[in-house]
PDB file of C-alpha atoms in Angstrom:
ATOM      1  CA  UNK A   1     166.224  55.081 176.443  1.00  0.00           C
ATOM      2  CA  UNK A   2     167.574  53.362 173.324  1.00  0.00           C
ATOM      3  CA  UNK A   3     166.867  56.514 171.318  1.00  0.00           C
ATOM      4  CA  UNK A   4     168.802  58.632 173.808  1.00  0.00           C
ATOM      5  CA  UNK A   5     171.733  56.227 173.717  1.00  0.00           C
ATOM      6  CA  UNK A   6     171.621  56.170 169.906  1.00  0.00           C
ATOM      7  CA  UNK A   7     171.615  59.992 169.766  1.00  0.00           C
ATOM      8  CA  UNK A   8     174.513  60.140 172.206  1.00  0.00           C
ATOM      9  CA  UNK A   9     176.584  57.754 170.065  1.00  0.00           C
ATOM     10  CA  UNK A  10     175.714  59.734 166.923  1.00  0.00           C
ATOM     11  CA  UNK A  11     176.722  62.969 168.650  1.00  0.00           C
ATOM     12  CA  UNK A  12     179.969  61.378 169.797  1.00  0.00           C
ATOM     13  CA  UNK A  13     180.751  60.281 166.222  1.00  0.00           C
ATOM     14  CA  UNK A  14     180.089  63.789 164.888  1.00  0.00           C
ATOM     15  CA  UNK A  15     182.365  65.323 167.528  1.00  0.00           C
ATOM     16  CA  UNK A  16     185.117  62.814 166.702  1.00  0.00           C
ATOM     17  CA  UNK A  17     184.821  63.551 162.978  1.00  0.00           C
ATOM     18  CA  UNK A  18     185.059  67.263 163.639  1.00  0.00           C
ATOM     19  CA  UNK A  19     188.046  66.780 165.923  1.00  0.00           C
ATOM     20  CA  UNK A  20     189.842  64.737 163.282  1.00  0.00           C
ATOM     21  CA  UNK A  21     189.198  67.414 160.642  1.00  0.00           C
ATOM     22  CA  UNK A  22     190.260  70.300 162.860  1.00  0.00           C
ATOM     23  CA  UNK A  23     194.106  70.094 162.627  1.00  0.00           C
ATOM     24  CA  UNK A  24     194.180  70.907 158.897  1.00  0.00           C
ATOM     25  CA  UNK A  25     191.758  73.771 159.335  1.00  0.00           C
ATOM     26  CA  UNK A  26     193.744  75.081 162.285  1.00  0.00           C
ATOM     27  CA  UNK A  27     196.958  74.986 160.247  1.00  0.00           C
ATOM     28  CA  UNK A  28     195.273  76.916 157.458  1.00  0.00           C
ATOM     29  CA  UNK A  29     193.950  79.626 159.726  1.00  0.00           C
ATOM     30  CA  UNK A  30     197.316  79.997 161.454  1.00  0.00           C
ATOM     31  CA  UNK A  31     199.170  80.381 158.152  1.00  0.00           C
ATOM     32  CA  UNK A  32     196.443  82.773 157.030  1.00  0.00           C
ATOM     33  CA  UNK A  33     196.960  84.919 160.112  1.00  0.00           C
ATOM     34  CA  UNK A  34     200.730  84.940 159.668  1.00  0.00           C
ATOM     35  CA  UNK A  35     200.535  85.707 155.941  1.00  0.00           C
ATOM     36  CA  UNK A  36     198.168  88.595 156.601  1.00  0.00           C
ATOM     37  CA  UNK A  37     201.029  90.333 158.459  1.00  0.00           C
ATOM     38  CA  UNK A  38     203.816  89.483 155.998  1.00  0.00           C
ATOM     39  CA  UNK A  39     204.887  93.126 155.978  1.00  0.00           C
ATOM     40  CA  UNK A  40     206.061  92.706 159.586  1.00  0.00           C
ATOM     41  CA  UNK A  41     208.731  90.131 158.765  1.00  0.00           C
ATOM     42  CA  UNK A  42     209.355  90.652 155.040  1.00  0.00           C
ATOM     43  CA  UNK A  43     212.469  92.685 155.862  1.00  0.00           C
ATOM     44  CA  UNK A  44     214.044  89.925 157.998  1.00  0.00           C
ATOM     45  CA  UNK A  45     217.466  88.644 156.919  1.00  0.00           C
ATOM     46  CA  UNK A  46     217.085  85.427 154.902  1.00  0.00           C
ATOM     47  CA  UNK A  47     218.378  83.143 157.677  1.00  0.00           C
ATOM     48  CA  UNK A  48     215.956  84.664 160.203  1.00  0.00           C
ATOM     49  CA  UNK A  49     213.012  84.326 157.819  1.00  0.00           C
ATOM     50  CA  UNK A  50     213.938  80.724 157.042  1.00  0.00           C
ATOM     51  CA  UNK A  51     214.074  80.026 160.772  1.00  0.00           C
ATOM     52  CA  UNK A  52     210.696  81.707 161.356  1.00  0.00           C
ATOM     53  CA  UNK A  53     209.075  79.691 158.571  1.00  0.00           C
ATOM     54  CA  UNK A  54     210.611  76.470 159.863  1.00  0.00           C
ATOM     55  CA  UNK A  55     209.471  77.111 163.437  1.00  0.00           C
ATOM     56  CA  UNK A  56     205.965  78.090 162.348  1.00  0.00           C
ATOM     57  CA  UNK A  57     205.757  75.079 160.033  1.00  0.00           C
ATOM     58  CA  UNK A  58     206.565  72.772 162.955  1.00  0.00           C
ATOM     59  CA  UNK A  59     204.099  74.628 165.187  1.00  0.00           C
ATOM     60  CA  UNK A  60     201.328  74.515 162.566  1.00  0.00           C
ATOM     61  CA  UNK A  61     202.045  70.941 161.476  1.00  0.00           C
ATOM     62  CA  UNK A  62     202.421  72.044 157.867  1.00  0.00           C
ATOM     63  CA  UNK A  63     205.201  73.797 155.985  1.00  0.00           C
ATOM     64  CA  UNK A  64     204.570  77.027 154.121  1.00  0.00           C
ATOM     65  CA  UNK A  65     205.429  75.226 150.867  1.00  0.00           C
ATOM     66  CA  UNK A  66     202.698  72.646 151.578  1.00  0.00           C
ATOM     67  CA  UNK A  67     200.214  75.379 152.469  1.00  0.00           C
ATOM     68  CA  UNK A  68     201.180  77.204 149.273  1.00  0.00           C
ATOM     69  CA  UNK A  69     200.472  74.001 147.304  1.00  0.00           C
ATOM     70  CA  UNK A  70     196.987  73.819 148.852  1.00  0.00           C
ATOM     71  CA  UNK A  71     196.285  77.449 147.981  1.00  0.00           C
ATOM     72  CA  UNK A  72     197.593  76.909 144.464  1.00  0.00           C
ATOM     73  CA  UNK A  73     195.298  73.909 143.999  1.00  0.00           C
ATOM     74  CA  UNK A  74     192.394  76.066 145.164  1.00  0.00           C
ATOM     75  CA  UNK A  75     193.048  79.033 142.868  1.00  0.00           C
ATOM     76  CA  UNK A  76     193.861  76.874 139.836  1.00  0.00           C
ATOM     77  CA  UNK A  77     190.827  74.656 140.248  1.00  0.00           C
ATOM     78  CA  UNK A  78     192.980  71.646 141.104  1.00  0.00           C
ATOM     79  CA  UNK A  79     195.317  71.842 138.111  1.00  0.00           C
ATOM     80  CA  UNK A  80     198.734  70.245 138.479  1.00  0.00           C
ATOM     81  CA  UNK A  81     201.069  72.745 140.190  1.00  0.00           C
ATOM     82  CA  UNK A  82     203.788  74.292 138.064  1.00  0.00           C
ATOM     83  CA  UNK A  83     206.966  76.108 138.939  1.00  0.00           C
ATOM     84  CA  UNK A  84     205.659  79.268 137.321  1.00  0.00           C
ATOM     85  CA  UNK A  85     201.996  80.224 137.548  1.00  0.00           C
ATOM     86  CA  UNK A  86     200.433  81.763 134.467  1.00  0.00           C
ATOM     87  CA  UNK A  87     197.492  84.116 134.673  1.00  0.00           C
ATOM     88  CA  UNK A  88     195.361  81.788 132.574  1.00  0.00           C
ATOM     89  CA  UNK A  89     195.936  79.014 135.134  1.00  0.00           C
ATOM     90  CA  UNK A  90     194.007  80.927 137.793  1.00  0.00           C
ATOM     91  CA  UNK A  91     190.264  80.549 138.130  1.00  0.00           C
ATOM     92  CA  UNK A  92     188.206  83.620 138.911  1.00  0.00           C
ATOM     93  CA  UNK A  93     185.395  84.213 141.314  1.00  0.00           C
ATOM     94  CA  UNK A  94     187.058  82.919 144.461  1.00  0.00           C
ATOM     95  CA  UNK A  95     187.365  85.048 147.609  1.00  0.00           C
ATOM     96  CA  UNK A  96     190.045  87.690 147.031  1.00  0.00           C
ATOM     97  CA  UNK A  97     191.938  86.565 150.135  1.00  0.00           C
ATOM     98  CA  UNK A  98     192.754  83.225 148.455  1.00  0.00           C
ATOM     99  CA  UNK A  99     194.754  85.011 145.736  1.00  0.00           C
ATOM    100  CA  UNK A 100     196.185  87.454 148.255  1.00  0.00           C
ATOM    101  CA  UNK A 101     197.426  84.733 150.597  1.00  0.00           C
ATOM    102  CA  UNK A 102     198.862  82.720 147.715  1.00  0.00           C
ATOM    103  CA  UNK A 103     200.725  85.844 146.688  1.00  0.00           C
ATOM    104  CA  UNK A 104     202.022  86.366 150.230  1.00  0.00           C
ATOM    105  CA  UNK A 105     203.081  82.717 150.528  1.00  0.00           C
ATOM    106  CA  UNK A 106     204.931  82.924 147.212  1.00  0.00           C
ATOM    107  CA  UNK A 107     206.645  86.140 148.289  1.00  0.00           C
ATOM    108  CA  UNK A 108     207.768  84.635 151.598  1.00  0.00           C
ATOM    109  CA  UNK A 109     209.127  81.609 149.739  1.00  0.00           C
ATOM    110  CA  UNK A 110     210.944  83.981 147.384  1.00  0.00           C
ATOM    111  CA  UNK A 111     212.524  85.863 150.264  1.00  0.00           C
ATOM    112  CA  UNK A 112     213.500  82.618 151.985  1.00  0.00           C
ATOM    113  CA  UNK A 113     214.938  80.935 148.888  1.00  0.00           C
ATOM    114  CA  UNK A 114     215.763  83.684 146.377  1.00  0.00           C
ATOM    115  CA  UNK A 115     213.994  81.654 143.660  1.00  0.00           C
ATOM    116  CA  UNK A 116     212.747  84.225 141.170  1.00  0.00           C
ATOM    117  CA  UNK A 117     209.838  81.974 140.138  1.00  0.00           C
ATOM    118  CA  UNK A 118     208.251  82.603 143.548  1.00  0.00           C
ATOM    119  CA  UNK A 119     208.388  86.375 142.976  1.00  0.00           C
ATOM    120  CA  UNK A 120     206.854  85.923 139.532  1.00  0.00           C
ATOM    121  CA  UNK A 121     204.129  83.749 141.050  1.00  0.00           C
ATOM    122  CA  UNK A 122     203.457  86.347 143.745  1.00  0.00           C
ATOM    123  CA  UNK A 123     203.032  88.998 141.073  1.00  0.00           C
ATOM    124  CA  UNK A 124     200.775  86.763 138.962  1.00  0.00           C
ATOM    125  CA  UNK A 125     198.504  85.976 141.892  1.00  0.00           C
ATOM    126  CA  UNK A 126     198.337  89.658 142.831  1.00  0.00           C
ATOM    127  CA  UNK A 127     197.417  90.660 139.256  1.00  0.00           C
ATOM    128  CA  UNK A 128     194.073  88.912 139.732  1.00  0.00           C
ATOM    129  CA  UNK A 129     193.352  91.639 142.285  1.00  0.00           C
ATOM    130  CA  UNK A 130     194.116  94.668 140.081  1.00  0.00           C
ATOM    131  CA  UNK A 131     190.457  95.694 140.397  1.00  0.00           C
ATOM    132  CA  UNK A 132     191.059  96.057 144.160  1.00  0.00           C
ATOM    133  CA  UNK A 133     193.935  98.539 144.038  1.00  0.00           C
ATOM    134  CA  UNK A 134     191.883 100.943 146.148  1.00  0.00           C
ATOM    135  CA  UNK A 135     192.765  98.577 148.985  1.00  0.00           C
ATOM    136  CA  UNK A 136     196.109  99.822 150.279  1.00  0.00           C
ATOM    137  CA  UNK A 137     197.480  96.345 151.002  1.00  0.00           C
ATOM    138  CA  UNK A 138     196.972  95.306 147.372  1.00  0.00           C
ATOM    139  CA  UNK A 139     198.581  98.461 146.021  1.00  0.00           C
ATOM    140  CA  UNK A 140     201.420  98.253 148.557  1.00  0.00           C
ATOM    141  CA  UNK A 141     202.423  94.745 147.485  1.00  0.00           C
ATOM    142  CA  UNK A 142     202.070  95.603 143.813  1.00  0.00           C
ATOM    143  CA  UNK A 143     204.790  98.247 144.188  1.00  0.00           C
ATOM    144  CA  UNK A 144     206.958  96.149 146.517  1.00  0.00           C
ATOM    145  CA  UNK A 145     206.947  93.286 144.016  1.00  0.00           C
ATOM    146  CA  UNK A 146     207.753  95.705 141.216  1.00  0.00           C
ATOM    147  CA  UNK A 147     210.660  97.117 143.206  1.00  0.00           C
ATOM    148  CA  UNK A 148     212.030  93.633 143.872  1.00  0.00           C
ATOM    149  CA  UNK A 149     211.728  92.698 140.197  1.00  0.00           C
ATOM    150  CA  UNK A 150     213.470  95.919 139.157  1.00  0.00           C
ATOM    151  CA  UNK A 151     216.204  95.291 141.693  1.00  0.00           C
ATOM    152  CA  UNK A 152     216.772  91.781 140.364  1.00  0.00           C
ATOM    153  CA  UNK A 153     216.933  93.193 136.841  1.00  0.00           C
ATOM    154  CA  UNK A 154     219.366  95.860 138.093  1.00  0.00           C
ATOM    155  CA  UNK A 155     217.102  98.543 136.645  1.00  0.00           C
ATOM    156  CA  UNK A 156     217.678 101.627 138.805  1.00  0.00           C
ATOM    157  CA  UNK A 157     215.085 103.780 137.088  1.00  0.00           C
ATOM    158  CA  UNK A 158     212.335 101.167 137.406  1.00  0.00           C
ATOM    159  CA  UNK A 159     213.280 100.525 141.041  1.00  0.00           C
ATOM    160  CA  UNK A 160     213.163 104.245 141.845  1.00  0.00           C
ATOM    161  CA  UNK A 161     209.840 104.588 140.014  1.00  0.00           C
ATOM    162  CA  UNK A 162     208.287 101.711 141.973  1.00  0.00           C
ATOM    163  CA  UNK A 163     209.509 103.112 145.278  1.00  0.00           C
ATOM    164  CA  UNK A 164     208.277 106.603 144.372  1.00  0.00           C
ATOM    165  CA  UNK A 165     204.833 105.219 143.490  1.00  0.00           C
ATOM    166  CA  UNK A 166     204.794 103.281 146.744  1.00  0.00           C
ATOM    167  CA  UNK A 167     205.603 106.468 148.611  1.00  0.00           C
ATOM    168  CA  UNK A 168     203.106 108.638 146.709  1.00  0.00           C
ATOM    169  CA  UNK A 169     200.207 106.232 146.347  1.00  0.00           C
ATOM    170  CA  UNK A 170     200.340 104.289 149.601  1.00  0.00           C
ATOM    171  CA  UNK A 171     202.459 105.836 152.330  1.00  0.00           C
ATOM    172  CA  UNK A 172     201.444 109.467 151.837  1.00  0.00           C
ATOM    173  CA  UNK A 173     197.802 108.399 151.537  1.00  0.00           C
ATOM    174  CA  UNK A 174     198.111 106.669 154.929  1.00  0.00           C
ATOM    175  CA  UNK A 175     199.734 109.768 156.409  1.00  0.00           C
ATOM    176  CA  UNK A 176     197.002 112.063 155.095  1.00  0.00           C
ATOM    177  CA  UNK A 177     194.252 109.726 156.277  1.00  0.00           C
ATOM    178  CA  UNK A 178     195.892 109.448 159.709  1.00  0.00           C
ATOM    179  CA  UNK A 179     196.082 113.223 160.040  1.00  0.00           C
ATOM    180  CA  UNK A 180     192.443 113.609 159.006  1.00  0.00           C
ATOM    181  CA  UNK A 181     191.332 110.947 161.437  1.00  0.00           C
TER     182      UNK A 181
END
């Protein structure tokens, strides 16, 4: 009987520990899910995007900036966060989604704040994934970031080139694959 009671108490402690650790994990997975569909709200007006991020931050119990800091610590191996991420700051060998979600978080923060460093960081994080450009979502964001950078630089030719590549290499490929499906 004592053994059963001891096992029950041990089980109760394990459940409590798991319950205490769950909120952070739940916040991560919710931000992950939202960041995976960034394309759906990346065209929102700034005020609407800021509102969405604020509402979701309250719902998730963690702001996007805080989640971004956690991702940055992960992909830099715990180095002190900087305003601008350099390629040499990023460790390799992590799951590709870590870099991808950091890139999406940085891009959302760029759109919400207009701080160019967030766009640069998004591009840097995405560059780690250049070997995955056969994945349409990687290639899509590569061209979108390039178009934004060209727009900020007021470089019409570069902007047009990025948009043309986006059209040719991503959108038309989707259209052809959809027709063949």
